[in-house]
Amino acid sequence: MTKEKLKNLYEKMLLIRRFEEKVKELYRKGEIFGAVHLYIGQEAIAVGVCSCLIDTDYAFSTHRGHGHYLAKTGDVEGAISELMGKASGCSHGYGGSMHMFNPKFGFMGSNGIVGGGIPLALGAAFAARYRKTDNVSVAFFGDGAANQGTFHESLNLAALKNLPLIAVCENNRYAATTPVAASTADEDMTKRAAAYGIRALTVDGNNVENVISAMQKAVNYSRNKSAPFLLDCKTYRIEPHCGLIADIRPKEELKKWRNPDMDPLTKLRDSHPEIFNRNIIDEFEHKVSRRMESAVEYARKSANPEIDDFTRKFELS
């Protein structure tokens, strides 16, 4: 990858990291309401996957969807405004953290139902095939969702109908507070893909370059063959499941994954010290910080959604 490409990847991951930290701060201040699921620690997957997509490709997210949204759309203002319940939000302030949409950039929504986005992504893959476009449809989901029936039904149909569905498992080792070892007989998701004759790859989900390499293979295959592909991205979420639940994970495990050597941003910096010197890092920090502060002020000054507007927009004719 070029120097500029690597810098762009780092900036996007840093933006997601600082966005989530700001969300955490605003949540504790009472400026953001409801449950929020932070994406810290998994930035390389969202950025790596979405960097291989075009605007007309579809992406279907999860309850932990802020990173996916930012990586696919770059819409910081619409994202923070939505979380703050403002009319300027990407879902006009009606959806909040778990229901963010931006069809203009192919972001077809985050979803509060575990595994709920997978069959929706399957539908978009069918639409692409039916319309004879070369678009692909990406379903993000976690290891917990891989135990849902919708996962298996969707993979079966994608294989049966040769649909361009790319299933991206963010295998972060926990379904809410349940460790993968307690809920899954074999956490290797590529074996599940093999059961349906679907090609699959396992990848270090904390290494953005590895994610891109695997995703490029998946996109090329799905786009050209109109066939499904699965990525099993090994990662870890640093924060608790959500803002309302205590973190009960083992301290030694947390210590291991919070080591800077495991951090997606640190991994990219350390792989290219000739690019990411202290001046460049500070420059990105300053740039991202200014953008976040500007977005928050924009949201604070934005109007609240009107109930009458909501009922007018969504009433049945």
Short mmCIF file of C-alpha atoms in Angstrom, two decimals:
data_model
loop_
_atom_site.label_atom_id
_atom_site.label_comp_id
_atom_site.label_asym_id
_atom_site.label_seq_id
_atom_site.Cartn_x
_atom_site.Cartn_y
_atom_site.Cartn_z
CA MET A 1 0.00 0.00 0.00
CA THR A 2 1.09 3.56 -0.63
CA LYS A 3 2.18 5.91 2.11
CA GLU A 4 -0.97 8.00 1.65
CA LYS A 5 -3.20 4.93 1.84
CA LEU A 6 -1.62 3.82 5.10
CA LYS A 7 -1.99 7.30 6.58
CA ASN A 8 -5.64 7.37 5.51
CA LEU A 9 -6.28 4.03 7.20
CA TYR A 10 -4.67 5.25 10.41
CA GLU A 11 -6.67 8.47 10.41
CA LYS A 12 -9.94 6.57 9.98
CA MET A 13 -9.14 4.18 12.82
CA LEU A 14 -8.10 7.08 15.04
CA LEU A 15 -11.33 8.89 14.21
CA ILE A 16 -13.40 5.90 15.30
CA ARG A 17 -11.35 5.57 18.50
CA ARG A 18 -11.73 9.24 19.45
CA PHE A 19 -15.41 9.21 18.43
CA GLU A 20 -16.12 6.33 20.80
CA GLU A 21 -14.18 7.96 23.61
CA LYS A 22 -16.23 11.13 23.10
CA VAL A 23 -19.44 9.09 23.12
CA LYS A 24 -18.38 7.54 26.41
CA GLU A 25 -17.74 11.02 27.84
CA LEU A 26 -21.08 12.44 26.63
CA TYR A 27 -22.93 9.36 27.87
CA ARG A 28 -21.57 9.87 31.38
CA LYS A 29 -22.57 13.54 31.23
CA GLY A 30 -26.13 12.64 30.28
CA GLU A 31 -25.97 14.15 26.79
CA ILE A 32 -26.45 10.72 25.19
CA PHE A 33 -29.26 8.46 26.38
CA GLY A 34 -30.03 4.76 26.09
CA ALA A 35 -27.63 1.87 25.72
CA VAL A 36 -24.43 2.45 23.75
CA HIS A 37 -22.09 -0.32 22.59
CA LEU A 38 -18.56 0.96 22.02
CA TYR A 39 -16.34 -0.32 19.24
CA ILE A 40 -12.95 0.41 20.81
CA GLY A 41 -10.42 -2.29 19.94
CA GLN A 42 -12.13 -3.45 16.74
CA GLU A 43 -11.38 -0.45 14.50
CA ALA A 44 -9.19 -2.39 12.07
CA ILE A 45 -12.11 -4.55 10.96
CA ALA A 46 -14.52 -1.74 10.10
CA VAL A 47 -11.84 0.33 8.36
CA GLY A 48 -10.25 -2.62 6.60
CA VAL A 49 -13.53 -4.04 5.32
CA CYS A 50 -15.10 -0.76 4.25
CA SER A 51 -11.94 0.48 2.52
CA CYS A 52 -12.48 -2.33 0.00
CA LEU A 53 -16.07 -1.30 -0.75
CA ILE A 54 -17.61 1.35 -2.99
CA ASP A 55 -20.58 3.57 -2.10
CA THR A 56 -23.06 1.35 -3.95
CA ASP A 57 -21.98 -1.76 -2.05
CA TYR A 58 -24.23 -2.53 0.90
CA ALA A 59 -23.21 -2.77 4.56
CA PHE A 60 -25.47 -4.05 7.32
CA SER A 61 -24.34 -3.41 10.87
CA THR A 62 -25.00 -4.55 14.44
CA HIS A 63 -25.86 -3.01 17.80
CA ARG A 64 -22.11 -2.16 18.00
CA GLY A 65 -22.24 -0.16 14.79
CA HIS A 66 -20.62 3.26 15.26
CA GLY A 67 -17.34 2.10 13.75
CA HIS A 68 -19.05 0.51 10.76
CA TYR A 69 -21.03 3.68 10.13
CA LEU A 70 -18.01 5.98 10.25
CA ALA A 71 -15.86 3.67 8.12
CA LYS A 72 -18.51 3.36 5.41
CA THR A 73 -19.81 6.94 5.35
CA GLY A 74 -17.30 9.26 7.03
CA ASP A 75 -20.32 11.14 8.40
CA VAL A 76 -19.14 12.22 11.85
CA GLU A 77 -21.75 14.97 12.26
CA GLY A 78 -24.67 12.73 11.34
CA ALA A 79 -23.43 10.01 13.69
CA ILE A 80 -22.89 12.11 16.81
CA SER A 81 -26.10 14.05 16.17
CA GLU A 82 -28.04 10.80 15.98
CA LEU A 83 -26.61 9.58 19.26
CA MET A 84 -27.55 12.91 20.85
CA GLY A 85 -31.10 12.58 19.51
CA LYS A 86 -30.98 15.54 17.15
CA ALA A 87 -32.97 16.11 13.96
CA SER A 88 -29.68 16.57 12.10
CA GLY A 89 -28.77 12.96 12.89
CA CYS A 90 -28.44 10.34 10.17
CA SER A 91 -31.80 8.87 11.25
CA HIS A 92 -33.25 12.31 12.10
CA GLY A 93 -32.81 11.63 15.82
CA TYR A 94 -35.40 8.85 15.86
CA GLY A 95 -33.07 5.85 15.85
CA GLY A 96 -30.22 6.48 18.26
CA SER A 97 -27.12 4.35 18.66
CA MET A 98 -28.51 1.05 17.40
CA HIS A 99 -30.54 2.32 14.42
CA MET A 100 -28.29 4.39 12.20
CA PHE A 101 -28.94 4.61 8.44
CA ASN A 102 -27.29 6.27 5.46
CA PRO A 103 -28.43 4.64 2.18
CA LYS A 104 -26.58 7.29 0.13
CA PHE A 105 -23.32 5.58 1.10
CA GLY A 106 -24.73 2.06 1.13
CA PHE A 107 -25.02 1.90 4.91
CA MET A 108 -28.31 0.05 5.27
CA GLY A 109 -28.63 0.25 9.01
CA SER A 110 -27.40 -0.98 12.34
CA ASN A 111 -29.60 -3.44 14.16
CA GLY A 112 -30.50 -4.04 17.79
CA ILE A 113 -31.43 -7.68 17.12
CA VAL A 114 -28.50 -10.08 17.46
CA GLY A 115 -28.01 -11.61 14.02
CA GLY A 116 -30.84 -9.49 12.62
CA GLY A 117 -28.69 -7.83 9.98
CA ILE A 118 -27.54 -11.08 8.35
CA PRO A 119 -30.79 -11.98 6.52
CA LEU A 120 -31.22 -8.31 5.59
CA ALA A 121 -27.79 -8.37 3.95
CA LEU A 122 -28.83 -11.59 2.21
CA GLY A 123 -31.82 -9.74 0.75
CA ALA A 124 -29.57 -6.98 -0.59
CA ALA A 125 -27.27 -9.62 -2.10
CA PHE A 126 -30.30 -11.16 -3.81
CA ALA A 127 -31.32 -7.72 -5.11
CA ALA A 128 -27.83 -7.18 -6.56
CA ARG A 129 -27.99 -10.54 -8.32
CA TYR A 130 -31.56 -9.96 -9.54
CA ARG A 131 -30.72 -6.51 -10.92
CA LYS A 132 -27.53 -7.85 -12.52
CA THR A 133 -25.29 -5.32 -10.77
CA ASP A 134 -21.81 -6.14 -9.50
CA ASN A 135 -22.51 -4.87 -5.97
CA VAL A 136 -21.70 -6.95 -2.93
CA SER A 137 -23.53 -7.00 0.39
CA VAL A 138 -21.64 -7.15 3.69
CA ALA A 139 -23.11 -8.44 6.94
CA PHE A 140 -21.18 -7.58 10.09
CA PHE A 141 -21.96 -9.83 13.07
CA GLY A 142 -20.36 -11.22 16.21
CA ASP A 143 -19.53 -14.69 17.44
CA GLY A 144 -22.79 -14.70 19.42
CA ALA A 145 -24.85 -14.05 16.28
CA ALA A 146 -23.13 -16.99 14.58
CA ASN A 147 -25.12 -19.25 16.90
CA GLN A 148 -28.44 -17.83 15.67
CA GLY A 149 -30.52 -19.76 13.17
CA THR A 150 -30.60 -16.76 10.85
CA PHE A 151 -26.84 -17.11 10.34
CA HIS A 152 -27.11 -20.69 9.11
CA GLU A 153 -30.24 -20.09 7.05
CA SER A 154 -28.64 -17.09 5.36
CA LEU A 155 -25.40 -18.92 4.55
CA ASN A 156 -27.37 -21.85 3.15
CA LEU A 157 -29.46 -19.63 0.86
CA ALA A 158 -26.45 -17.55 -0.19
CA ALA A 159 -24.66 -20.71 -1.27
CA LEU A 160 -27.76 -22.24 -2.86
CA LYS A 161 -28.60 -19.13 -4.92
CA ASN A 162 -25.00 -17.96 -5.55
CA LEU A 163 -25.46 -14.57 -3.92
CA PRO A 164 -22.70 -11.96 -3.38
CA LEU A 165 -22.95 -11.96 0.42
CA ILE A 166 -19.78 -11.30 2.42
CA ALA A 167 -20.26 -12.43 6.00
CA VAL A 168 -17.82 -10.65 8.35
CA CYS A 169 -17.66 -12.24 11.79
CA GLU A 170 -16.14 -9.90 14.37
CA ASN A 171 -15.09 -12.74 16.61
CA ASN A 172 -14.44 -10.70 19.77
CA ARG A 173 -14.77 -13.69 22.11
CA TYR A 174 -17.90 -12.52 23.91
CA ALA A 175 -21.64 -12.51 23.27
CA ALA A 176 -22.61 -9.75 25.70
CA THR A 177 -21.02 -11.26 28.84
CA THR A 178 -20.89 -14.90 27.71
CA PRO A 179 -17.42 -16.09 26.60
CA VAL A 180 -17.24 -17.86 23.26
CA ALA A 181 -15.91 -21.02 24.93
CA ALA A 182 -19.14 -21.29 26.96
CA SER A 183 -21.47 -20.90 23.99
CA THR A 184 -19.68 -22.31 20.95
CA ALA A 185 -18.35 -25.85 20.49
CA ASP A 186 -15.84 -24.70 17.87
CA GLU A 187 -15.13 -21.00 17.46
CA ASP A 188 -13.56 -21.44 14.01
CA MET A 189 -16.27 -19.87 11.86
CA THR A 190 -14.60 -20.95 8.63
CA LYS A 191 -15.71 -24.52 9.38
CA ARG A 192 -19.32 -23.35 9.41
CA ALA A 193 -18.83 -21.75 6.03
CA ALA A 194 -17.27 -24.96 4.71
CA ALA A 195 -20.43 -26.85 5.68
CA TYR A 196 -22.26 -24.86 3.00
CA GLY A 197 -19.46 -24.95 0.46
CA ILE A 198 -18.60 -21.29 1.09
CA ARG A 199 -15.06 -19.98 0.81
CA ALA A 200 -13.68 -18.45 4.01
CA LEU A 201 -10.56 -16.98 5.60
CA THR A 202 -9.41 -16.46 9.18
CA VAL A 203 -7.71 -13.13 9.77
CA ASP A 204 -6.09 -11.12 12.56
CA GLY A 205 -8.88 -8.60 13.06
CA ASN A 206 -6.54 -6.21 14.87
CA ASN A 207 -4.23 -5.86 11.88
CA VAL A 208 -5.82 -3.56 9.30
CA GLU A 209 -3.45 -4.62 6.52
CA ASN A 210 -4.33 -8.28 7.07
CA VAL A 211 -8.04 -7.44 7.05
CA ILE A 212 -7.68 -5.56 3.77
CA SER A 213 -5.75 -8.40 2.16
CA ALA A 214 -8.46 -10.90 3.10
CA MET A 215 -11.31 -8.55 2.24
CA GLN A 216 -9.90 -7.80 -1.21
CA LYS A 217 -9.97 -11.54 -1.93
CA ALA A 218 -13.52 -11.76 -0.64
CA VAL A 219 -14.76 -8.78 -2.66
CA ASN A 220 -13.06 -9.89 -5.88
CA TYR A 221 -14.52 -13.36 -5.53
CA SER A 222 -18.04 -12.25 -4.60
CA ARG A 223 -18.17 -9.44 -7.15
CA ASN A 224 -16.88 -11.52 -10.05
CA LYS A 225 -18.44 -14.89 -9.22
CA SER A 226 -21.64 -13.66 -7.53
CA ALA A 227 -20.96 -16.04 -4.69
CA PRO A 228 -20.72 -15.78 -0.88
CA PHE A 229 -17.58 -15.48 1.21
CA LEU A 230 -16.93 -15.45 4.96
CA LEU A 231 -14.23 -13.72 7.00
CA ASP A 232 -13.55 -14.85 10.56
CA CYS A 233 -11.85 -11.81 12.13
CA LYS A 234 -10.26 -12.53 15.50
CA THR A 235 -10.45 -9.49 17.75
CA TYR A 236 -11.48 -8.24 21.20
CA ARG A 237 -13.64 -5.40 22.43
CA ILE A 238 -11.86 -3.33 25.05
CA GLU A 239 -14.94 -1.79 26.68
CA PRO A 240 -17.73 -3.63 28.55
CA HIS A 241 -20.66 -4.93 26.51
CA CYS A 242 -22.54 -1.66 26.89
CA GLY A 243 -22.80 1.36 29.17
CA LEU A 244 -25.32 -0.32 31.44
CA ILE A 245 -23.50 -3.58 32.16
CA ALA A 246 -20.51 -4.12 34.46
CA ASP A 247 -17.37 -5.70 32.99
CA ILE A 248 -16.93 -9.14 34.54
CA ARG A 249 -14.22 -10.46 32.22
CA PRO A 250 -11.05 -11.92 33.80
CA LYS A 251 -8.47 -9.28 34.70
CA GLU A 252 -5.60 -11.18 33.11
CA GLU A 253 -7.51 -11.46 29.84
CA LEU A 254 -8.25 -7.75 29.84
CA LYS A 255 -4.61 -6.98 30.58
CA LYS A 256 -3.47 -9.14 27.66
CA TRP A 257 -5.75 -7.49 25.13
CA ARG A 258 -5.20 -3.98 26.44
CA ASN A 259 -1.48 -4.35 25.86
CA PRO A 260 -0.41 -1.74 23.26
CA ASP A 261 1.04 -4.53 21.10
CA MET A 262 -2.52 -5.79 20.51
CA ASP A 263 -3.95 -2.37 19.69
CA PRO A 264 -4.94 -1.92 15.99
CA LEU A 265 -3.55 1.62 15.86
CA THR A 266 -0.26 0.67 17.50
CA LYS A 267 0.14 -2.33 15.19
CA LEU A 268 -0.12 -0.13 12.11
CA ARG A 269 2.24 2.50 13.54
CA ASP A 270 4.83 -0.09 14.55
CA SER A 271 4.67 -1.78 11.14
CA HIS A 272 5.60 1.48 9.42
CA PRO A 273 7.83 3.57 11.71
CA GLU A 274 9.21 5.35 8.65
CA ILE A 275 5.75 6.88 8.14
CA PHE A 276 4.30 7.27 11.61
CA ASN A 277 6.78 9.45 13.41
CA ARG A 278 5.77 11.59 16.38
CA ASN A 279 5.01 14.65 14.23
CA ILE A 280 2.62 12.71 11.98
CA ILE A 281 0.87 11.10 14.94
CA ASP A 282 0.44 14.45 16.66
CA GLU A 283 -0.86 15.96 13.45
CA PHE A 284 -3.55 13.30 13.16
CA GLU A 285 -4.48 13.65 16.82
CA HIS A 286 -4.93 17.39 16.41
CA LYS A 287 -6.93 17.02 13.20
CA VAL A 288 -9.26 14.35 14.60
CA SER A 289 -9.72 16.24 17.88
CA ARG A 290 -10.78 19.39 16.05
CA ARG A 291 -13.19 17.43 13.90
CA MET A 292 -14.78 15.77 16.91
CA GLU A 293 -15.20 19.03 18.82
CA SER A 294 -16.75 20.65 15.76
CA ALA A 295 -19.17 17.75 15.29
CA VAL A 296 -20.26 17.82 18.93
CA GLU A 297 -20.90 21.56 18.80
CA TYR A 298 -22.86 21.09 15.59
CA ALA A 299 -25.02 18.48 17.31
CA ARG A 300 -25.55 20.59 20.42
CA LYS A 301 -26.78 23.50 18.32
CA SER A 302 -29.07 21.31 16.20
CA ALA A 303 -32.81 21.17 16.78
CA ASN A 304 -34.57 18.30 18.49
CA PRO A 305 -36.85 16.18 16.30
CA GLU A 306 -40.53 17.06 16.29
CA ILE A 307 -43.10 14.42 17.21
CA ASP A 308 -45.46 15.76 14.55
CA ASP A 309 -42.75 15.33 11.90
CA PHE A 310 -42.23 11.75 13.00
CA THR A 311 -45.90 10.85 12.73
CA ARG A 312 -46.23 12.61 9.36
CA LYS A 313 -43.23 10.81 7.92
CA PHE A 314 -44.24 7.38 9.06
CA GLU A 315 -48.05 7.35 9.08
CA LEU A 316 -49.66 4.83 6.76
CA SER A 317 -51.61 6.21 3.82
#
